[in-house]
Short mmCIF file of C-alpha atoms and ligand atoms in Angstrom, two decimals:
data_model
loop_
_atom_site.label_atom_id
_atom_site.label_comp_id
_atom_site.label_asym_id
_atom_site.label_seq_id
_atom_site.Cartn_x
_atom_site.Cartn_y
_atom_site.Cartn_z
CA UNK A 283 112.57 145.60 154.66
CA UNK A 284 111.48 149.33 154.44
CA UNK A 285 113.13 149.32 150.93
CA UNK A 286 110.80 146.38 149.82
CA UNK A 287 107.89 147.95 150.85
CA UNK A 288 108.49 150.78 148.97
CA UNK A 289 109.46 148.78 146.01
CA UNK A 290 106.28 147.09 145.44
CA UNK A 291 104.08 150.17 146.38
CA UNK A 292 105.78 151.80 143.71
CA UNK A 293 105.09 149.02 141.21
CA UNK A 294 101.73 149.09 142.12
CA UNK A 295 101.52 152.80 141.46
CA UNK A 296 102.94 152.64 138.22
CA UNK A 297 100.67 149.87 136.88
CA UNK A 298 97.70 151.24 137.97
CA UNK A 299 98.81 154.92 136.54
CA UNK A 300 99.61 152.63 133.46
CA UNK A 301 95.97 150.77 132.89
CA UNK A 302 94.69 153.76 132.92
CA UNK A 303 96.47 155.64 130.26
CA UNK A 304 95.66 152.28 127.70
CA UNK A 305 91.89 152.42 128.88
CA UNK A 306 92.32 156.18 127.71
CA UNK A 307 94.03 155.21 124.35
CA UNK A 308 91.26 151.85 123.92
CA UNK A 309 88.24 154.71 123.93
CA UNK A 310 89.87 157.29 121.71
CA UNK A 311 91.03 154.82 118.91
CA UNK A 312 87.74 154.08 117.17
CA UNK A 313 87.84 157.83 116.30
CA UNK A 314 91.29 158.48 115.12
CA UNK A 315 92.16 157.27 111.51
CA UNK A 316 94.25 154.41 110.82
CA UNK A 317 97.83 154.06 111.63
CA UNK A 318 99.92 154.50 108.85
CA UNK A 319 102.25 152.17 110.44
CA UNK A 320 100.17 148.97 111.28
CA UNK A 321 100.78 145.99 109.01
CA UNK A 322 99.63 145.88 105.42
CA UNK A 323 97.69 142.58 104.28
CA UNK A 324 99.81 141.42 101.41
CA UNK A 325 100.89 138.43 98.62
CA UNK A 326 103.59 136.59 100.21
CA UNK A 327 106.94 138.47 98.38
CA UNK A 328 109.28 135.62 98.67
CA UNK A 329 107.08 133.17 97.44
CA UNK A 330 108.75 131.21 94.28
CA UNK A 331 107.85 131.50 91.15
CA UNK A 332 105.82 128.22 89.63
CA UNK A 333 108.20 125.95 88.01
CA UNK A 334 107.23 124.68 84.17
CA UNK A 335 109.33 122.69 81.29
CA UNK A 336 110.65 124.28 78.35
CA UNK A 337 107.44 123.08 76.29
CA UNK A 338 104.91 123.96 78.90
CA UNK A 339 106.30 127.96 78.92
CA UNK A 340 106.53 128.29 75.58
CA UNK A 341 102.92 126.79 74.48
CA UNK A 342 104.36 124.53 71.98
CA UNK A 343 103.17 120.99 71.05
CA UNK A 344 105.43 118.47 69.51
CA UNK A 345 104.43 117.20 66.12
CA UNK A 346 106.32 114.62 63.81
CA UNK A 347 106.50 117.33 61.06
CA UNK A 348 109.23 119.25 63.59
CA UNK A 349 111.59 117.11 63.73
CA UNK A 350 114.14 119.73 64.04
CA UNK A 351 112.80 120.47 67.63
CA UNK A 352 112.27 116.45 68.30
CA UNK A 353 115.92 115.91 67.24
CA UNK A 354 116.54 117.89 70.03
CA UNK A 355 115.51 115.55 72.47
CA UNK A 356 117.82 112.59 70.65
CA UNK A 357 120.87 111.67 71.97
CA UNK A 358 123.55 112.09 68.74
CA UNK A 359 125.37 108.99 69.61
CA UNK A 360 123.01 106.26 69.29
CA UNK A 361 119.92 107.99 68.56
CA UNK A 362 117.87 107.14 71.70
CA UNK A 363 115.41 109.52 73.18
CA UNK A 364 116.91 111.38 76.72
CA UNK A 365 114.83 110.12 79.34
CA UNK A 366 112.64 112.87 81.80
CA UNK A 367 115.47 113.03 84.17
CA UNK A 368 117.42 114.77 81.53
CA UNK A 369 114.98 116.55 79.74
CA UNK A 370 113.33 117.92 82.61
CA UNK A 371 110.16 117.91 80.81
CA UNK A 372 107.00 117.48 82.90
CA UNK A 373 105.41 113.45 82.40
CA UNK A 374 102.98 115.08 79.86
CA UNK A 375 105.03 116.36 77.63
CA UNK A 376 107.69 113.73 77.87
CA UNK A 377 105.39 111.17 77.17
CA UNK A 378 104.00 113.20 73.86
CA UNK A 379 107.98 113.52 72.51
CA UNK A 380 108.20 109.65 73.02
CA UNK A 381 105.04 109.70 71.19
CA UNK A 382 105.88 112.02 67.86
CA UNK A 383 109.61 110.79 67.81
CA UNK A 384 108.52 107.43 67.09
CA UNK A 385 105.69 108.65 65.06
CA UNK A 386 108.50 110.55 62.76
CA UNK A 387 110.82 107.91 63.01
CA UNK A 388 108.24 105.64 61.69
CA UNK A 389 107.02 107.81 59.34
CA UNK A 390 110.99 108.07 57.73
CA UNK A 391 111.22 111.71 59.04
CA UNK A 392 113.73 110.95 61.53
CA UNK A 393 116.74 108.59 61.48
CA UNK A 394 116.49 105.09 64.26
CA UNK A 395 120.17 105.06 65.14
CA UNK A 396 121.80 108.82 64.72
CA UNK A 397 121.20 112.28 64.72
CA UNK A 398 121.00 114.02 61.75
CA UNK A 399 124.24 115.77 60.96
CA UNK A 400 122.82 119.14 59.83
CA UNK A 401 121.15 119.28 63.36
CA UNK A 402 123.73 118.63 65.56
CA UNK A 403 125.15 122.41 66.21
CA UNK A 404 121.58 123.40 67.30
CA UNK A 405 121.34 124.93 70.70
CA UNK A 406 121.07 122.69 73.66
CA UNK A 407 118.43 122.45 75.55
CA UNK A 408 119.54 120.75 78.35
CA UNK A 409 122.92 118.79 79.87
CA UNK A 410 123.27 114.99 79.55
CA UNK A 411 125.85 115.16 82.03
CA UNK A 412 124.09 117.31 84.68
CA UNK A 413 120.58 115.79 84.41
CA UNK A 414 117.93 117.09 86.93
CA UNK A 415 117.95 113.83 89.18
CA UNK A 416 120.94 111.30 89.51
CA UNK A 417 121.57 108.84 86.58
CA UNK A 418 121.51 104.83 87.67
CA UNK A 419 124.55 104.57 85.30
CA UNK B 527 83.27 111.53 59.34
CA UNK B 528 86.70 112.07 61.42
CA UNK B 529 89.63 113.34 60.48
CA UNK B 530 92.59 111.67 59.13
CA UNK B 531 96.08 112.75 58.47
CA UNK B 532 98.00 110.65 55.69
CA UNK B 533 101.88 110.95 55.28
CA UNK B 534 103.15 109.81 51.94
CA UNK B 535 106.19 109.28 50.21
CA UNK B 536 106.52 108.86 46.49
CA UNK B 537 109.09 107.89 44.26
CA UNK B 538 111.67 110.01 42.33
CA UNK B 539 109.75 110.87 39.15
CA UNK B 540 109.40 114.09 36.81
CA UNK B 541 107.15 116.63 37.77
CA UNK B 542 104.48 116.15 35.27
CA UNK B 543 104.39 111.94 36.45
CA UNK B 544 104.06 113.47 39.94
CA UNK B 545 101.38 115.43 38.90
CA UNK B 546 99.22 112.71 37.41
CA UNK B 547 100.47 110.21 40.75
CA UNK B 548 98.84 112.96 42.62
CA UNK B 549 95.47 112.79 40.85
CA UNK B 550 95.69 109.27 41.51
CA UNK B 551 95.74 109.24 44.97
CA UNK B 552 93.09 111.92 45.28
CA UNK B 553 90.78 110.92 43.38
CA UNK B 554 90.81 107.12 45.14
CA UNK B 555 89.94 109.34 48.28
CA UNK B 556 87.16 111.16 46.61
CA UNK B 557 85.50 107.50 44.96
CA UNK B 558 85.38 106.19 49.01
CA UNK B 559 83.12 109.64 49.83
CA UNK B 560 85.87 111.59 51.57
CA UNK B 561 87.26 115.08 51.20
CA UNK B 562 90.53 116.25 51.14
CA UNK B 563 91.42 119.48 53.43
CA UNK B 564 94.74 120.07 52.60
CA UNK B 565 97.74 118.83 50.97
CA UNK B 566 101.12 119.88 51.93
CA UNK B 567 104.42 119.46 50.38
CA UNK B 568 107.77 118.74 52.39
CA UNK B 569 109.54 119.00 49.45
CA UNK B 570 111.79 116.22 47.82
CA UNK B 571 114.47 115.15 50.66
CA UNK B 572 116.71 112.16 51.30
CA UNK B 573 115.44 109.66 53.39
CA UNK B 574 117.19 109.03 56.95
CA UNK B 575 117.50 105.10 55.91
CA UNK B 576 117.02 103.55 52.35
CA UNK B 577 113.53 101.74 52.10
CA UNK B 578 112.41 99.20 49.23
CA UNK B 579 109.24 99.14 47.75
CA UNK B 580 107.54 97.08 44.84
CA UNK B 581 111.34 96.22 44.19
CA UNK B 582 112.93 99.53 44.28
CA UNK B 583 115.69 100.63 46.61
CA UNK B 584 114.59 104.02 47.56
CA UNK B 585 117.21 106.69 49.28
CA UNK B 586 115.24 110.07 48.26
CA UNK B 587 111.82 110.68 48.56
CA UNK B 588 108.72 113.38 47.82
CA UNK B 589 107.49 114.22 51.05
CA UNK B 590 103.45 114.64 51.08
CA UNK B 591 100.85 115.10 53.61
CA UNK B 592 97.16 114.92 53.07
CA UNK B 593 94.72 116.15 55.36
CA UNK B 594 91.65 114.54 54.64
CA UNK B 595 87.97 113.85 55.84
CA UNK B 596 86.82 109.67 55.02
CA UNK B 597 84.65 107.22 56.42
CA UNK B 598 86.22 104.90 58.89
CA UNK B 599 85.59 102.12 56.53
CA UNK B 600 86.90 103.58 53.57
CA UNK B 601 90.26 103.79 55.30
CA UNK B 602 91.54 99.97 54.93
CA UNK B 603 90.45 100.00 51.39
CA UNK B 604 92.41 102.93 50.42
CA UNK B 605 95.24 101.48 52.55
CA UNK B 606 95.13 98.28 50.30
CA UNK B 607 94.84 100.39 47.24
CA UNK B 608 98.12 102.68 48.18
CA UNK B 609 99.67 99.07 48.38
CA UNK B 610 99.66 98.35 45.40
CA UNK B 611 100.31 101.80 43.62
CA UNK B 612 103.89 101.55 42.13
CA UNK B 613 105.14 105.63 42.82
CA UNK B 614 104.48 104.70 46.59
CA UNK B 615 107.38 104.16 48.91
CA UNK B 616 105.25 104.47 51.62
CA UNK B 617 102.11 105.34 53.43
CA UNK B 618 101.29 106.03 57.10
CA UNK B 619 97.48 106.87 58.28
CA UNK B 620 96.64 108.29 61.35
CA UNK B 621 93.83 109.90 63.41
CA UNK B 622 94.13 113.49 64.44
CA UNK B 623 93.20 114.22 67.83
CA UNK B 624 92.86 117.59 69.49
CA UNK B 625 94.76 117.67 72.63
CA UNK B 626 93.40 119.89 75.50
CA UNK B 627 95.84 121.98 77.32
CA UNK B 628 96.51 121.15 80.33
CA UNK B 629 98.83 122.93 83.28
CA UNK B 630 102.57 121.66 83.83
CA UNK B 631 102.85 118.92 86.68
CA UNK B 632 106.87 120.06 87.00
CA UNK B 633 106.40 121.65 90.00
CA UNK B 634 104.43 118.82 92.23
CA UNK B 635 106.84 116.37 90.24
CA UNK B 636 110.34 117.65 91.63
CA UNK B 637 108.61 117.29 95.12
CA UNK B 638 111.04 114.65 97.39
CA UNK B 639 109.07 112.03 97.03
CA UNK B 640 107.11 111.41 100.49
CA UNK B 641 105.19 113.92 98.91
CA UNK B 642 104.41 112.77 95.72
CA UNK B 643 100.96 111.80 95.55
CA UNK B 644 101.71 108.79 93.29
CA UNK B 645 104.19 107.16 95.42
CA UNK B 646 102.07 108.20 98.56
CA UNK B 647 99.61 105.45 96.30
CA UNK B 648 102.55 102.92 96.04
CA UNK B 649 102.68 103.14 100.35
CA UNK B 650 98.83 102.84 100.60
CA UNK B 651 99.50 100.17 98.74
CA UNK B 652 102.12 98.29 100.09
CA UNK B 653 100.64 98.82 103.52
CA UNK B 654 97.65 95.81 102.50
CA UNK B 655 99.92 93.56 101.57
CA UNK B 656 102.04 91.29 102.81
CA UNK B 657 105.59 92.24 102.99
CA UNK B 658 107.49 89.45 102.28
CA UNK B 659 111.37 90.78 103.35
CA UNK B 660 109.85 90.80 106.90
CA UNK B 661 107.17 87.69 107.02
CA UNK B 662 107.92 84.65 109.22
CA UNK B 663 106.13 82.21 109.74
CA UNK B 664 104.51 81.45 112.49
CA UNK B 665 104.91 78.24 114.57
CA UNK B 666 101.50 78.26 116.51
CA UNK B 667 99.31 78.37 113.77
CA UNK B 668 97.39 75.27 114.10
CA UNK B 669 99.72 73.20 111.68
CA UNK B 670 101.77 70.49 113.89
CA UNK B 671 104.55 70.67 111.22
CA UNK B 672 106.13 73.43 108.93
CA UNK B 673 104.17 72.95 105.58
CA UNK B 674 106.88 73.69 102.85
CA UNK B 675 110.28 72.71 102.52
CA UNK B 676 113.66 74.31 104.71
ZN1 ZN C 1096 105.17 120.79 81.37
#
């Protein structure tokens, strides 16, 4: 019992001997400087850098007079154009390949049914077989 | 007057018959009150597939491009007069268009897609109609007998 007592009359001492040394701290900080070791307001450093496509980065426009760059996007076994799950072109851009490739095509630029032989050790720009999302095939 | 772009082909022919073929063409654009910008040459190429024209089996071709300024109207004569020019293989017209630029999508694309904004459309979507994998009928709606066949 007696050691109780003394317990919490302790405790009481120290928090009262305790408020006072923050109300002491409270007045004298709007006269010190800032502390060099408070938080810094900053741009989130893990934050991800913004995805683009290949065409988007580089500033480049497809046109039906490079077909070099649209034979690219042409699948050398039958000719077809790679759909945007294995391009991984944004719809924009996808849509404007479509566009020029049958432009060229149309224009007799580009060959319907192959790829043209002299083309096909360019570098790739993407995988068929790993495409961005799943195939349905 | 807008712009056109015009992709020719001619025949195989000696230089000085291209010449002259050339002349042609331009000056059926200048008698419709157009201009000509700029002509390019591709160079003389084989064709990807063999074409026939004014009956001619062509497998090599002069590649051309004009860049030209015409009337709208002028454009379906000098298609019909292109037609019938012999050292053509063929002739494509088509409007040039200036493209703005415009920021990738990629990013807001690869989202999963409950936060797509175009298939969030699709559910606003679906949610006023009827969805007919779940519908029943129902029995108590006025009808004393099931209106269409079991
Ligand atoms: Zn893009």
């Amino acid at each position: 019992m007696k050691m109780a007592l003394f317990k919490s009359f302790f405790a009481r001492q120290m928090l009262s001997t305790h408020q006072a040394v923050l109300s002491t701290i409270r007045t004298q900080s709007s006269n010190l400087k800032p502390d060099p070791d408070a938080p810094v307001e900053m741009e989130n450093p893990f934050k991800k850098e913004l995805k683009q496509c290949i065409l988007c980065k580089l500033n480049i426009d497809p046109d039906y007079k490079n077909y070099r760059l649209l034979s690219q996007f042409q699948s050398p076994y039958t000719g077809r154009i790679y759909p945007r799950h294995i391009t991984g072109l944004c719809k924009r851009k996808q849509m404007q390949v479509e566009q020029e490739i049958t432009k060229a095509q149309d224009f007799a630029y580009m060959p319907y049914t192959y790829k043209h032989k002299i083309f096909l050790k360019d570098p790739k720009l993407f995988d068929p077989e790993n495409p961005v999302r799943s195939h349905r095939f | 007057m807008p712009t056109y772009e015009l992709a020719l082909l001619l025949r195989n022919m000696p230089k000085p018959e291209l010449k002259t073929s050339l002349k042609r063409i331009s000056h059926a654009i200048f008698d419709c009150g157009g201009i000509i910008r700029n002509i390019e040459n591709l160079g003389f190429r084989p064709m990807p597939y063999k074409s026939t024209a004014h009956g001619m089996t062509h497998k090599e071709a002069n590649y051309f491009i004009f860049k030209i300024d015409t009337p709208t109207k002028a454009v379906i004569d000098l298609k019909e007069e292109y037609k019938r020019d012999v050292d053509i293989v063929r002739q494509r017209f088509f409007k040039v268009k200036e493209e703005e630029r415009k920021a990738c999508t990629l990013e807001e694309e690869l989202l999963p897609p409950a936060y797509r904004e175009d298939v969030q459309k699709m559910i606003q979507i679906g949610k006023t109609q009827v969805n007919r994998f779940t519908y029943k009928f129902k029995y108590n709606s006025g009808l004393d007998y099931y209106p269409f066949q079991k």
